[in-house]
Coordinates of C-alpha atoms and ligand atoms in Angstrom, one line a residue:
X428 CA -12.3 -26.8 5.5
X429 CA -11.4 -23.2 6.4
X430 CA -13.2 -20.6 4.3
X431 CA -11.6 -17.3 3.4
X432 CA -13.7 -14.2 3.3
X433 CA -12.1 -11.3 1.5
X434 CA -13.5 -7.8 2.1
X435 CA -12.6 -4.8 0.0
X436 CA -14.3 -1.6 -0.9
X437 CA -14.9 -2.6 -4.5
X438 CA -15.2 -6.2 -5.7
X439 CA -14.0 -7.0 -9.1
X440 CA -13.5 -10.7 -9.7
X441 CA -12.6 -12.0 -13.2
X442 CA -15.7 -12.8 -15.2
X443 CA -14.4 -16.2 -16.3
X444 CA -14.7 -15.0 -19.9
X445 CA -11.0 -14.0 -20.2
X446 CA -11.7 -10.4 -19.2
X447 CA -8.2 -9.2 -19.3
X448 CA -8.8 -5.8 -17.9
X449 CA -9.1 -7.3 -14.4
X450 CA -5.9 -6.5 -12.4
X451 CA -3.5 -9.0 -11.0
X452 CA -4.7 -8.4 -7.5
X453 CA -8.2 -9.4 -8.3
X454 CA -6.9 -12.5 -10.1
X455 CA -4.8 -13.5 -7.0
X456 CA -7.6 -12.9 -4.6
X457 CA -10.0 -14.9 -6.8
X458 CA -7.5 -17.8 -7.0
X459 CA -7.2 -17.8 -3.2
X460 CA -11.0 -17.7 -2.8
X461 CA -11.3 -20.7 -5.1
X462 CA -8.7 -22.6 -3.1
X463 CA -10.5 -21.8 0.2
X464 CA -14.0 -22.0 -1.3
X465 CA -14.5 -18.5 0.0
X466 CA -16.5 -15.4 -0.4
X467 CA -15.6 -11.9 -1.6
X468 CA -17.7 -9.1 -0.1
X469 CA -17.8 -5.3 -0.8
X470 CA -19.6 -2.4 -2.3
X471 CA -21.3 -3.0 -5.7
X472 CA -20.2 0.4 -7.0
X473 CA -23.9 1.3 -7.3
X474 CA -26.1 3.6 -5.2
X475 CA -29.6 3.1 -3.9
X476 CA -32.0 5.9 -2.6
X477 CA -31.7 4.3 0.8
X478 CA -29.4 1.7 2.4
X479 CA -31.2 -1.6 2.7
X480 CA -28.4 -4.0 3.3
X481 CA -29.8 -6.2 0.7
X482 CA -27.0 -8.6 -0.6
X483 CA -26.6 -9.4 -4.2
X484 CA -25.0 -12.8 -4.4
X485 CA -23.4 -14.3 -7.5
X486 CA -20.9 -16.9 -8.5
X487 CA -18.3 -15.7 -10.9
X488 CA -15.6 -18.1 -12.2
X489 CA -15.9 -20.3 -9.1
X490 CA -15.9 -17.3 -6.6
X491 CA -18.9 -16.3 -4.6
X492 CA -19.3 -12.6 -4.7
X493 CA -21.6 -10.7 -2.3
X494 CA -22.1 -7.0 -2.9
X495 CA -24.2 -4.3 -1.3
X496 CA -25.4 -0.9 -2.7
X497 CA -24.6 2.3 -0.8
X498 CA -26.5 5.5 -0.4
X499 CA -25.5 8.7 -2.2
X500 CA -24.4 10.2 1.1
X501 CA -22.3 7.1 1.9
X502 CA -20.4 7.6 -1.4
X503 CA -19.9 11.3 -0.7
X504 CA -18.8 11.0 2.9
X505 CA -17.2 7.5 3.0
X506 CA -15.7 6.9 -0.4
X507 CA -15.1 10.3 -1.9
X508 CA -14.9 11.8 1.6
X509 CA -13.0 10.1 4.4
X510 CA -11.3 7.5 2.2
X511 CA -10.2 9.7 -0.7
X512 CA -10.2 13.2 0.6
X513 CA -8.8 12.5 4.1
X514 CA -6.9 9.2 4.4
X515 CA -5.5 8.9 0.9
X516 CA -3.9 12.4 0.7
X517 CA -2.7 12.3 4.3
X518 CA -1.2 8.8 4.0
X519 CA 0.6 10.0 0.8
X520 CA 2.0 13.0 2.7
X521 CA -0.3 15.6 1.1
X522 CA -1.6 17.3 4.2
X523 CA -2.3 20.3 2.0
X524 CA -5.0 18.3 0.2
X525 CA -6.4 16.6 3.3
X526 CA -9.9 17.4 4.3
X527 CA -10.7 17.2 8.0
X528 CA -14.4 17.1 7.8
X529 CA -16.5 15.7 10.6
X530 CA -19.3 14.5 8.3
X531 CA -16.7 12.4 6.4
X532 CA -15.6 10.7 9.6
X533 CA -19.2 10.0 10.5
X534 CA -19.9 8.6 7.0
X535 CA -16.8 6.4 7.2
X536 CA -17.8 4.9 10.6
X537 CA -21.4 4.5 9.3
X538 CA -20.4 2.6 6.2
X539 CA -18.0 0.4 8.1
X540 CA -20.9 -0.4 10.5
X541 CA -23.2 -1.2 7.6
X542 CA -20.6 -3.4 6.0
X543 CA -20.3 -5.3 9.3
X544 CA -24.0 -5.7 9.8
X545 CA -24.5 -6.9 6.2
X546 CA -21.5 -9.3 6.4
X547 CA -22.2 -10.7 9.8
X548 CA -24.8 -13.3 8.9
X549 CA -22.5 -14.7 6.2
X550 CA -19.7 -15.5 8.7
X551 CA -19.3 -19.0 10.0
X552 CA -17.2 -20.3 12.8
X553 CA -13.6 -20.9 11.7
X554 CA -13.8 -18.6 8.6
X555 CA -10.7 -16.5 8.1
X556 CA -11.5 -12.9 7.3
X557 CA -9.1 -10.8 5.3
X558 CA -9.9 -7.1 5.0
X559 CA -8.2 -4.8 2.5
X560 CA -7.1 -1.2 2.6
X561 CA -7.8 2.2 4.2
X562 CA -11.5 2.3 3.4
X563 CA -12.1 -0.4 5.9
X564 CA -9.8 0.2 8.9
X565 CA -12.7 0.1 11.5
X566 CA -14.4 -3.0 10.1
X567 CA -12.9 -5.5 12.6
X568 CA -14.0 -3.3 15.5
X569 CA -17.6 -3.3 14.1
X570 CA -17.5 -7.0 13.5
X571 CA -16.1 -7.7 17.1
X572 CA -19.0 -5.6 18.4
X573 CA -21.4 -8.0 16.7
X574 CA -19.7 -10.9 18.4
X575 CA -17.4 -12.1 15.7
X576 CA -14.4 -13.9 17.2
X577 CA -12.9 -15.3 14.0
X578 CA -9.4 -14.5 13.1
X579 CA -9.4 -11.2 11.1
X580 CA -6.5 -9.8 9.1
X581 CA -6.0 -6.4 7.6
X582 CA -3.7 -5.4 4.7
X583 CA -2.8 -1.8 4.0
X584 CA -2.1 -1.3 0.3
X585 CA -0.9 2.3 0.8
X586 CA 1.9 3.8 2.9
X587 CA 1.6 4.1 6.7
X588 CA 3.0 7.7 7.2
X589 CA 5.1 9.3 9.9
X590 CA 3.2 9.5 13.2
X591 CA 3.3 13.3 13.2
X592 CA 1.1 13.2 10.1
X593 CA -1.3 10.6 11.5
X594 CA -1.6 12.7 14.7
X595 CA -3.0 15.6 12.6
X596 CA -6.1 13.6 12.1
X597 CA -8.9 14.4 14.6
X598 CA -9.8 11.0 16.2
X599 CA -6.5 9.4 15.1
X600 CA -6.3 7.4 18.3
X601 CA -9.7 5.9 17.7
X602 CA -8.7 5.0 14.2
X603 CA -5.5 3.3 15.2
X604 CA -7.1 1.6 18.2
X605 CA -9.5 -0.1 15.8
X606 CA -6.5 -1.7 14.1
X607 CA -5.9 -3.5 17.5
X608 CA -9.2 -5.4 16.9
X609 CA -7.4 -7.3 14.1
X610 CA -5.3 -10.4 14.8
X611 CA -2.8 -9.5 12.0
X612 CA -2.1 -6.2 10.4
X613 CA 0.1 -6.2 7.3
X614 CA 2.1 -3.5 5.6
X615 CA 3.9 -3.3 2.2
X616 CA 7.3 -2.6 3.6
X617 CA 9.3 -2.7 6.8
X618 CA 9.4 1.1 6.7
X619 CA 5.7 1.4 6.9
X620 CA 5.5 -1.2 9.7
X621 CA 8.1 0.7 11.6
X622 CA 6.2 4.0 11.1
X623 CA 3.2 2.2 12.6
X624 CA 5.2 1.0 15.5
X625 CA 6.5 4.5 16.1
X626 CA 2.9 5.8 16.3
X627 CA 2.2 3.1 18.8
X628 CA 5.1 4.1 21.0
X629 CA 4.7 7.8 20.7
X630 CA 1.0 8.5 20.5
X631 CA -0.6 5.5 22.1
X632 CA 1.9 4.7 24.9
X633 CA 2.2 1.2 23.5
X634 CA 5.1 -1.2 23.3
X635 CA 6.7 -3.6 20.9
X636 CA 6.6 -6.9 22.6
X637 CA 8.7 -8.7 19.9
X638 CA 9.4 -7.9 16.3
X639 CA 5.9 -9.1 15.3
X640 CA 3.7 -8.1 18.2
X641 CA 2.6 -4.7 19.6
X642 CA 0.7 -4.0 22.7
X643 CA -1.4 -0.9 23.1
X644 CA -5.0 0.1 24.1
X645 CA -4.9 -3.0 26.3
X646 CA -4.7 -5.3 23.3
X647 CA -2.0 -7.0 21.3
X648 CA -1.8 -7.2 17.5
X649 CA 0.5 -9.1 15.2
X650 CA 2.1 -7.0 12.6
X651 CA 4.3 -7.8 9.5
X652 CA 5.4 -6.6 6.2
X653 CA 4.1 -8.4 3.2
X654 CA 5.3 -6.8 0.0
X655 CA 2.7 -7.3 -2.8
X656 CA 3.8 -8.6 -6.2
X657 CA 2.3 -9.2 -9.6
X658 CA 0.9 -12.4 -10.9
X659 CA 4.2 -13.1 -12.7
X660 CA 3.1 -16.4 -14.3
X661 CA 0.0 -14.9 -15.7
X662 CA 1.9 -11.8 -16.9
X663 CA 4.5 -14.0 -18.6
X664 CA 1.7 -15.7 -20.6
X665 CA 0.2 -12.3 -21.5
X666 CA 3.6 -11.1 -22.8
X667 CA 3.7 -14.1 -25.1
X668 CA 0.1 -13.6 -26.2
X669 CA -0.9 -12.8 -29.8
X670 CA -2.4 -9.5 -28.7
X671 CA 0.7 -8.4 -26.8
X672 CA 2.9 -9.3 -29.8
X673 CA 0.6 -7.3 -32.1
X674 CA 0.7 -4.3 -29.8
X675 CA 4.4 -4.6 -29.5
X676 CA 4.6 -4.6 -33.3
X677 CA 2.4 -1.5 -33.6
X678 CA 4.5 0.4 -31.0
X679 CA 7.8 -0.7 -32.5
X680 CA 6.6 0.7 -35.9
X681 CA 5.5 3.9 -34.3
X682 CA 8.8 4.4 -32.5
X683 CA 11.1 3.3 -35.3
X684 CA 14.6 4.8 -34.8
X685 CA 13.5 6.3 -31.5
X686 CA 13.6 5.1 -27.9
X687 CA 10.4 5.1 -26.0
X688 CA 10.1 6.0 -22.3
X689 CA 6.9 4.6 -20.8
X690 CA 4.8 5.7 -17.8
X691 CA 1.6 3.9 -16.8
X692 CA -0.3 5.2 -13.8
X693 CA -3.8 6.0 -12.6
X694 CA -4.1 9.8 -12.9
X695 CA -3.4 10.6 -9.3
X696 CA -1.4 13.4 -7.7
X697 CA 0.6 10.8 -5.7
X698 CA 2.1 9.3 -8.9
X699 CA 4.4 12.3 -9.5
X700 CA 3.2 12.9 -13.1
X701 CA 3.8 16.6 -13.2
X702 CA 7.3 16.2 -11.8
X703 CA 7.9 13.4 -14.3
X704 CA 6.9 15.6 -17.2
X705 CA 9.3 18.3 -15.8
X706 CA 12.1 15.7 -15.6
X707 CA 11.5 14.7 -19.2
X708 CA 11.4 18.4 -20.3
X709 CA 14.8 18.9 -18.5
X710 CA 16.2 15.9 -20.4
X711 CA 15.2 17.6 -23.7
X712 CA 16.5 21.0 -22.6
X713 CA 19.9 19.7 -21.5
X714 CA 20.5 17.2 -24.3
X715 CA 19.8 18.6 -27.8
X716 CA 21.4 15.6 -29.3
X717 CA 18.8 13.3 -27.7
X718 CA 15.8 15.3 -28.7
X719 CA 14.7 13.5 -31.8
X720 CA 15.9 10.2 -30.4
X721 CA 13.3 9.8 -27.7
X722 CA 9.6 10.1 -27.0
X723 CA 7.7 9.7 -23.8
X724 CA 4.4 7.8 -23.7
X725 CA 2.3 8.5 -20.6
X726 CA -0.8 6.3 -20.1
X727 CA -2.9 7.8 -17.3
X728 CA -6.5 6.7 -17.1
X729 CA -8.6 9.2 -15.1
X730 CA -9.7 8.1 -11.6
X731 CA -11.8 9.4 -8.7
X732 CA -13.4 12.1 -10.8
X733 CA -15.7 12.9 -7.8
X734 CA -12.7 14.5 -6.1
X735 CA -11.7 18.0 -7.1
X736 CA -7.9 17.5 -6.7
X737 CA -8.1 14.9 -9.5
X738 CA -9.8 17.2 -11.9
X739 CA -7.2 19.9 -11.1
X740 CA -4.2 17.6 -11.7
X741 CA -5.8 16.5 -15.0
X742 CA -6.0 20.1 -16.2
X743 CA -2.4 20.8 -15.1
X744 CA -1.1 17.7 -17.0
X745 CA -3.0 18.6 -20.2
X746 CA -1.3 22.1 -20.0
X747 CA 2.2 20.7 -19.2
X748 CA 2.2 18.1 -22.0
X749 CA 0.9 20.7 -24.4
X750 CA 3.7 23.1 -23.3
X751 CA 6.5 20.5 -23.9
X752 CA 5.1 19.5 -27.3
X753 CA 4.7 23.2 -28.2
X754 CA 8.3 23.9 -27.3
X755 CA 10.0 20.9 -28.9
X756 CA 7.7 19.1 -31.4
X757 CA 8.6 18.9 -35.1
X758 CA 6.6 18.0 -38.1
X759 CA 7.5 14.3 -37.7
X760 CA 8.0 14.1 -33.9
X761 CA 6.0 14.8 -30.8
X762 CA 8.1 14.3 -27.7
X763 CA 5.2 13.6 -25.4
X764 CA 2.3 11.3 -26.1
X765 CA -0.2 11.5 -23.3
X766 CA -3.4 9.3 -23.3
X767 CA -6.1 8.9 -20.6
X768 CA -7.5 5.6 -21.7
X769 CA -7.7 2.2 -20.0
X770 CA -6.0 -0.7 -21.9
X771 CA -6.3 -4.4 -21.7
X772 CA -3.5 -6.0 -19.6
X773 CA -2.2 -8.0 -22.6
X774 CA -2.0 -4.7 -24.6
X775 CA -0.1 -3.1 -21.8
X776 CA 2.3 -6.0 -21.7
X777 CA 3.1 -5.3 -25.4
X778 CA 3.6 -1.6 -24.7
X779 CA 5.9 -2.2 -21.8
X780 CA 8.0 -4.5 -23.9
X781 CA 8.4 -2.0 -26.7
X782 CA 9.8 0.6 -24.2
X783 CA 13.5 1.1 -23.6
X784 CA 12.8 2.9 -20.2
X785 CA 10.1 2.4 -17.6
X786 CA 9.7 5.7 -15.8
X787 CA 8.0 5.1 -12.4
X788 CA 8.3 8.2 -10.2
X789 CA 5.6 8.4 -7.6
X790 CA 5.9 11.0 -4.8
X791 CA 4.7 8.3 -2.5
X792 CA 3.3 4.8 -3.3
X793 CA 2.5 1.8 -1.1
X794 CA 4.2 -0.5 -3.5
X795 CA 3.7 0.2 -7.3
X796 CA 2.9 -2.7 -9.4
X797 CA 3.7 -1.0 -12.7
X798 CA 7.4 -1.2 -11.9
X799 CA 7.1 -4.9 -11.5
X800 CA 5.0 -5.3 -14.7
X801 CA 7.5 -3.4 -16.7
X802 CA 10.3 -5.7 -15.6
X803 CA 8.3 -8.8 -16.2
X804 CA 7.5 -7.7 -19.7
X805 CA 11.1 -7.2 -20.9
X806 CA 13.0 -9.2 -23.5
X807 CA 15.7 -11.0 -21.5
X808 CA 18.2 -10.5 -24.4
X809 CA 17.6 -6.8 -24.8
X810 CA 15.8 -5.5 -21.7
X811 CA 14.8 -1.9 -21.0
X812 CA 15.9 0.0 -17.9
X813 CA 13.7 0.8 -14.9
X814 CA 13.9 4.3 -13.4
X815 CA 12.2 4.2 -10.0
X816 CA 11.3 6.7 -7.3
X817 CA 12.9 6.1 -3.9
X818 CA 9.5 6.8 -2.4
X819 CA 7.7 3.8 -4.0
X820 CA 7.5 0.9 -1.7
X821 CA 8.9 -1.1 -4.6
X822 CA 12.2 0.6 -4.2
X823 CA 12.8 -1.4 -1.1
X824 CA 12.9 -4.6 -3.2
X825 CA 14.2 -3.2 -6.5
X826 CA 17.6 -1.7 -5.7
X827 CA 19.0 -2.6 -9.2
X828 CA 16.7 0.0 -10.8
X829 CA 18.0 3.5 -11.2
X830 CA 16.7 5.0 -8.1
X831 CA 15.7 8.7 -8.2
X832 CA 14.2 11.4 -6.0
X833 CA 11.1 12.4 -7.9
X834 CA 11.2 15.9 -6.6
X835 CA 14.2 16.7 -8.7
X836 CA 13.8 17.2 -12.5
X837 CA 17.6 17.1 -12.7
X838 CA 17.9 13.7 -11.1
X839 CA 15.1 12.3 -13.3
X840 CA 16.8 13.8 -16.4
X841 CA 20.2 12.4 -15.5
X842 CA 18.7 8.9 -14.8
X843 CA 16.8 9.0 -18.1
X844 CA 20.0 9.9 -19.9
X845 CA 21.9 7.1 -18.2
X846 CA 19.1 4.6 -18.9
X847 CA 18.9 5.6 -22.6
X848 CA 22.7 5.2 -23.1
X849 CA 23.3 2.1 -20.8
X850 CA 25.2 -0.7 -22.5
X851 CA 23.6 -4.1 -23.0
X852 CA 25.7 -5.9 -20.4
X853 CA 24.7 -3.6 -17.6
X854 CA 21.0 -3.6 -18.7
X855 CA 21.0 -7.4 -18.7
X856 CA 22.7 -7.6 -15.3
X857 CA 20.3 -5.2 -13.7
X858 CA 17.3 -6.7 -15.3
X859 CA 18.2 -10.3 -14.3
X860 CA 18.4 -9.3 -10.6
X861 CA 15.2 -7.4 -10.8
X862 CA 13.3 -10.1 -12.6
X863 CA 14.4 -12.8 -10.2
X864 CA 12.8 -10.8 -7.4
X865 CA 9.6 -10.1 -9.4
X866 CA 9.2 -13.8 -10.2
X867 CA 10.0 -15.0 -6.7
X868 CA 8.1 -12.4 -4.7
X869 CA 4.9 -12.6 -6.7
X870 CA 1.3 -12.1 -5.8
X871 CA 0.9 -15.7 -4.9
X872 CA 3.8 -15.6 -2.4
X873 CA 2.3 -12.4 -0.9
X874 CA -1.2 -13.9 -0.6
X875 CA 0.0 -17.2 0.8
X876 CA 2.4 -15.6 3.3
X877 CA -0.4 -13.4 4.6
X878 CA -3.1 -16.0 4.8
X879 CA -0.7 -18.5 6.4
X880 CA 0.3 -16.0 9.0
X881 CA -3.4 -15.2 9.6
X882 CA -4.3 -18.9 9.8
X883 CA -1.4 -19.8 12.1
X884 CA -2.3 -20.5 15.7
X885 CA -1.6 -17.5 17.7
X886 CA 1.5 -17.8 19.8
X887 CA 0.4 -18.4 23.4
X888 CA 3.3 -18.5 25.7
X889 CA 3.3 -21.3 28.3
X890 CA 2.5 -20.3 31.9
X891 CA 5.7 -19.2 33.6
X892 CA 7.4 -18.2 30.4
X893 CA 6.5 -14.6 31.0
X894 CA 6.0 -14.6 34.8
X895 CA 8.7 -15.5 37.3
X896 CA 7.7 -17.3 40.5
X897 CA 7.2 -14.3 42.6
X898 CA 6.6 -11.8 39.9
X899 CA 3.6 -9.7 39.7
X900 CA 2.6 -6.8 37.5
X901 CA 3.7 -3.5 38.8
X902 CA 2.3 -0.2 37.6
X903 CA 5.1 2.3 37.3
X904 CA 4.8 5.9 36.6
X905 CA 5.7 6.1 32.9
X906 CA 8.1 8.9 33.4
X907 CA 10.4 6.5 35.2
X908 CA 10.6 3.9 32.5
X909 CA 13.4 3.3 30.0
X910 CA 12.6 4.9 26.7
X911 CA 11.3 2.2 24.4
X912 CA 12.0 4.2 21.3
X913 CA 15.6 4.8 22.2
X914 CA 17.2 2.0 20.2
X915 CA 15.7 3.3 17.0
X916 CA 17.2 6.7 17.6
X917 CA 20.6 5.2 18.5
X918 CA 20.2 6.8 22.0
X919 CA 22.1 4.3 24.2
X920 CA 21.9 6.2 27.4
X921 CA 18.2 5.8 27.6
X922 CA 18.7 2.1 28.3
X923 CA 20.8 2.7 31.4
X924 CA 18.1 1.8 33.9
X925 CA 19.4 0.4 37.3
X926 CA 18.7 -3.2 38.1
X927 CA 15.7 -3.6 40.4
X928 CA 16.3 -5.0 43.9
X929 CA 14.1 -7.9 44.9
X930 CA 12.2 -6.0 47.4
X931 CA 11.4 -3.3 44.8
X932 CA 10.4 -6.0 42.3
X933 CA 7.9 -7.4 44.8
X934 CA 6.9 -4.0 46.0
X935 CA 3.9 -2.0 45.3
X936 CA 3.3 0.2 42.3
X937 CA 5.2 3.5 42.2
X938 CA 7.9 2.1 44.6
X939 CA 10.3 2.0 41.7
X940 CA 12.7 4.6 40.7
X941 CA 14.3 4.6 37.3
X942 CA 16.3 7.5 35.9
X943 CA 14.1 10.4 35.2
X944 CA 13.9 11.8 31.7
X945 CA 14.1 8.3 30.2
X946 CA 10.9 8.5 28.4
X947 CA 7.7 6.7 28.3
X948 CA 6.5 3.2 28.9
X949 CA 3.5 1.4 30.4
X950 CA 3.2 -1.5 32.8
X951 CA 6.3 -3.5 33.6
X952 CA 6.6 -6.8 35.4
X953 CA 8.7 -7.4 38.4
X954 CA 10.6 -10.7 38.6
X955 CA 12.7 -12.3 36.0
X956 CA 14.8 -9.8 34.1
X957 CA 14.1 -9.7 30.4
X958 CA 10.6 -11.1 30.7
X959 CA 7.8 -9.6 28.8
X960 CA 4.2 -8.8 29.8
X961 CA 1.9 -11.6 29.1
X962 CA 0.1 -10.7 25.9
X963 CA -3.6 -10.1 26.4
X964 CA -5.8 -11.6 23.7
X965 CA -8.6 -9.4 22.7
Ligands
LIG119 P1 -2.6 1.8 -7.4 O1 -2.4 3.1 -6.8 O2 -3.7 1.7 -8.3 O3 -2.6 0.6 -6.3 P2 -0.3 0.3 -8.8 O4 0.3 -0.6 -7.9 O5 0.7 0.9 -9.8 O6 -1.2 1.5 -8.2 O7 -1.4 -0.5 -9.7 C1 -2.0 0.0 -10.8 C2 -2.5 -1.1 -11.7 O8 -3.4 -0.6 -12.7 C3 -1.4 -1.8 -12.5 O9 -1.6 -3.2 -12.4 C4 -1.5 -1.2 -13.9 O10 -1.1 -2.1 -14.9 C5 -2.9 -0.9 -14.0 N1 -3.1 0.2 -14.9 C6 -2.7 1.4 -14.8 N2 -3.0 2.1 -15.9 C7 -3.7 1.3 -16.7 C8 -4.4 1.5 -17.9 N3 -4.4 2.6 -18.6 N4 -5.0 0.4 -18.4 C9 -5.1 -0.7 -17.7 N5 -4.5 -0.9 -16.6 C10 -3.8 0.1 -16.0 C11 -2.6 0.6 -4.9 C12 -1.4 1.3 -4.2 C13 -0.1 0.8 -4.8 C14 -0.1 -0.8 -4.6 C15 -1.4 -1.4 -5.1 C16 -1.4 -2.9 -4.8 O11 -1.5 2.7 -4.4 O12 1.0 1.3 -4.1 O13 1.0 -1.3 -5.3 O14 -2.5 -0.8 -4.6 O15 -1.2 -3.1 -3.4

């Protein structure tokens, strides 16, 4: 039976004792691991004076978990450094916060090598290996260097940004090249996959072989979009749980005669919390009649305290919530309630259900599961309204939400007003459509689609399918090739390449002449028109 090995920076399987604080992702991965009798590998979250590579193995709720401690310098350079001070801000379009520090890059490569060396002895022939997120992009390259030929997949939980941003990273080609050591690379949305393709065309002289395969650096990789969802079934049970009902009751009592707007996010600059507070402030400023009718509860547990930018945003949010309350609060009403605690997931479900508006306004977000949790928690007969940033990956699937630009306090305020005054019929119509998607495209669908794609036999074209009888590969000066990015830009002229004469097609490299100025390319094949280069397996 095929085993599944899941690798992520941190490992947090459910304890089996009903530990409700474990996220839906951990639940879904654990379920997959049980199904495939697999293994979950990653950092223990602890540090040791020196890296020893000693594995700590335990079985939790039927899942084998293997963790390894890191050195202090690893945490500084790899986790707090390259992962969270370089890749995270850059991939969330915060170049201003991006640190380009060579020691971070070295630490990142070192930890990925250490992970590979530690994991290597645990890998058996036929195991499927599924690696998660930006911390571990080079892991497949390190595993391949150790002779691992298993199928390896990678899923990026955060956005893949525009290629101009990726190109600001020293060593960006090396980083991207290492993605071509995977068999399958998954993104949250078509937009991020396309942004990756654009990088491949424009920075790596690569080519899109077909909608799911890219060729660059002499290797092919399969790509796809796999939007992550929540564990909708589990969440449904939690909403109906005693604890959720109790929390709902408490919240309802505290918000009697008022409508609650809820925000739930890790305290992170990518989540648009300041802009959200400003949007709420604008709502209060523009609508005196609504002032005593609403309150905003923002739950934002602190995260990544080892990174300065996170401490700074915390201080700014404390000041901003204080300012709004200072301006508008009354003896029996505080417009903003701002808490930095973690809650059990069943408690969160009760809080979501008690809210009339879910306010999810990240500046950039790979997906955003809070938007989906909010929808899943609503009362079908009297649902709340979701206000969602156009820059959350979730907006791609959740068009029935009120979609806003999070940079505009005015747009947020208008959407809030519309949500707070929306009639029941429209709320039910929007919610039904949203909930159908949340239930259908849940975390199990995400996981199964990805694992099936990874497990599927790679498409190996039959001999002759790609090569005509007399065809042979021709190297052509890239300046003479049709522009492979033209279609996306709607630039039809770039495709006007003349048909090749037979003699040219059989001729030697550089004998061909295509219109100049038509962009870049790589190797083409002579022979049958419309054929593709034979994909080279790594
Ligand atoms: P995150 O950036 O962490 O995830 P998100 O998708 O919103 O963002 O998930 C946060 C999770 O934490 C939710 O399940 C939420 O309920 C939970 N949570 C938040 N505050 C909490 C609190 N106070 N107490 C308890 N739980 C809390 C990254 C990417 C996202 C992507 C996910 C999954 O940044 O874009 O959706 O991975 O791929």
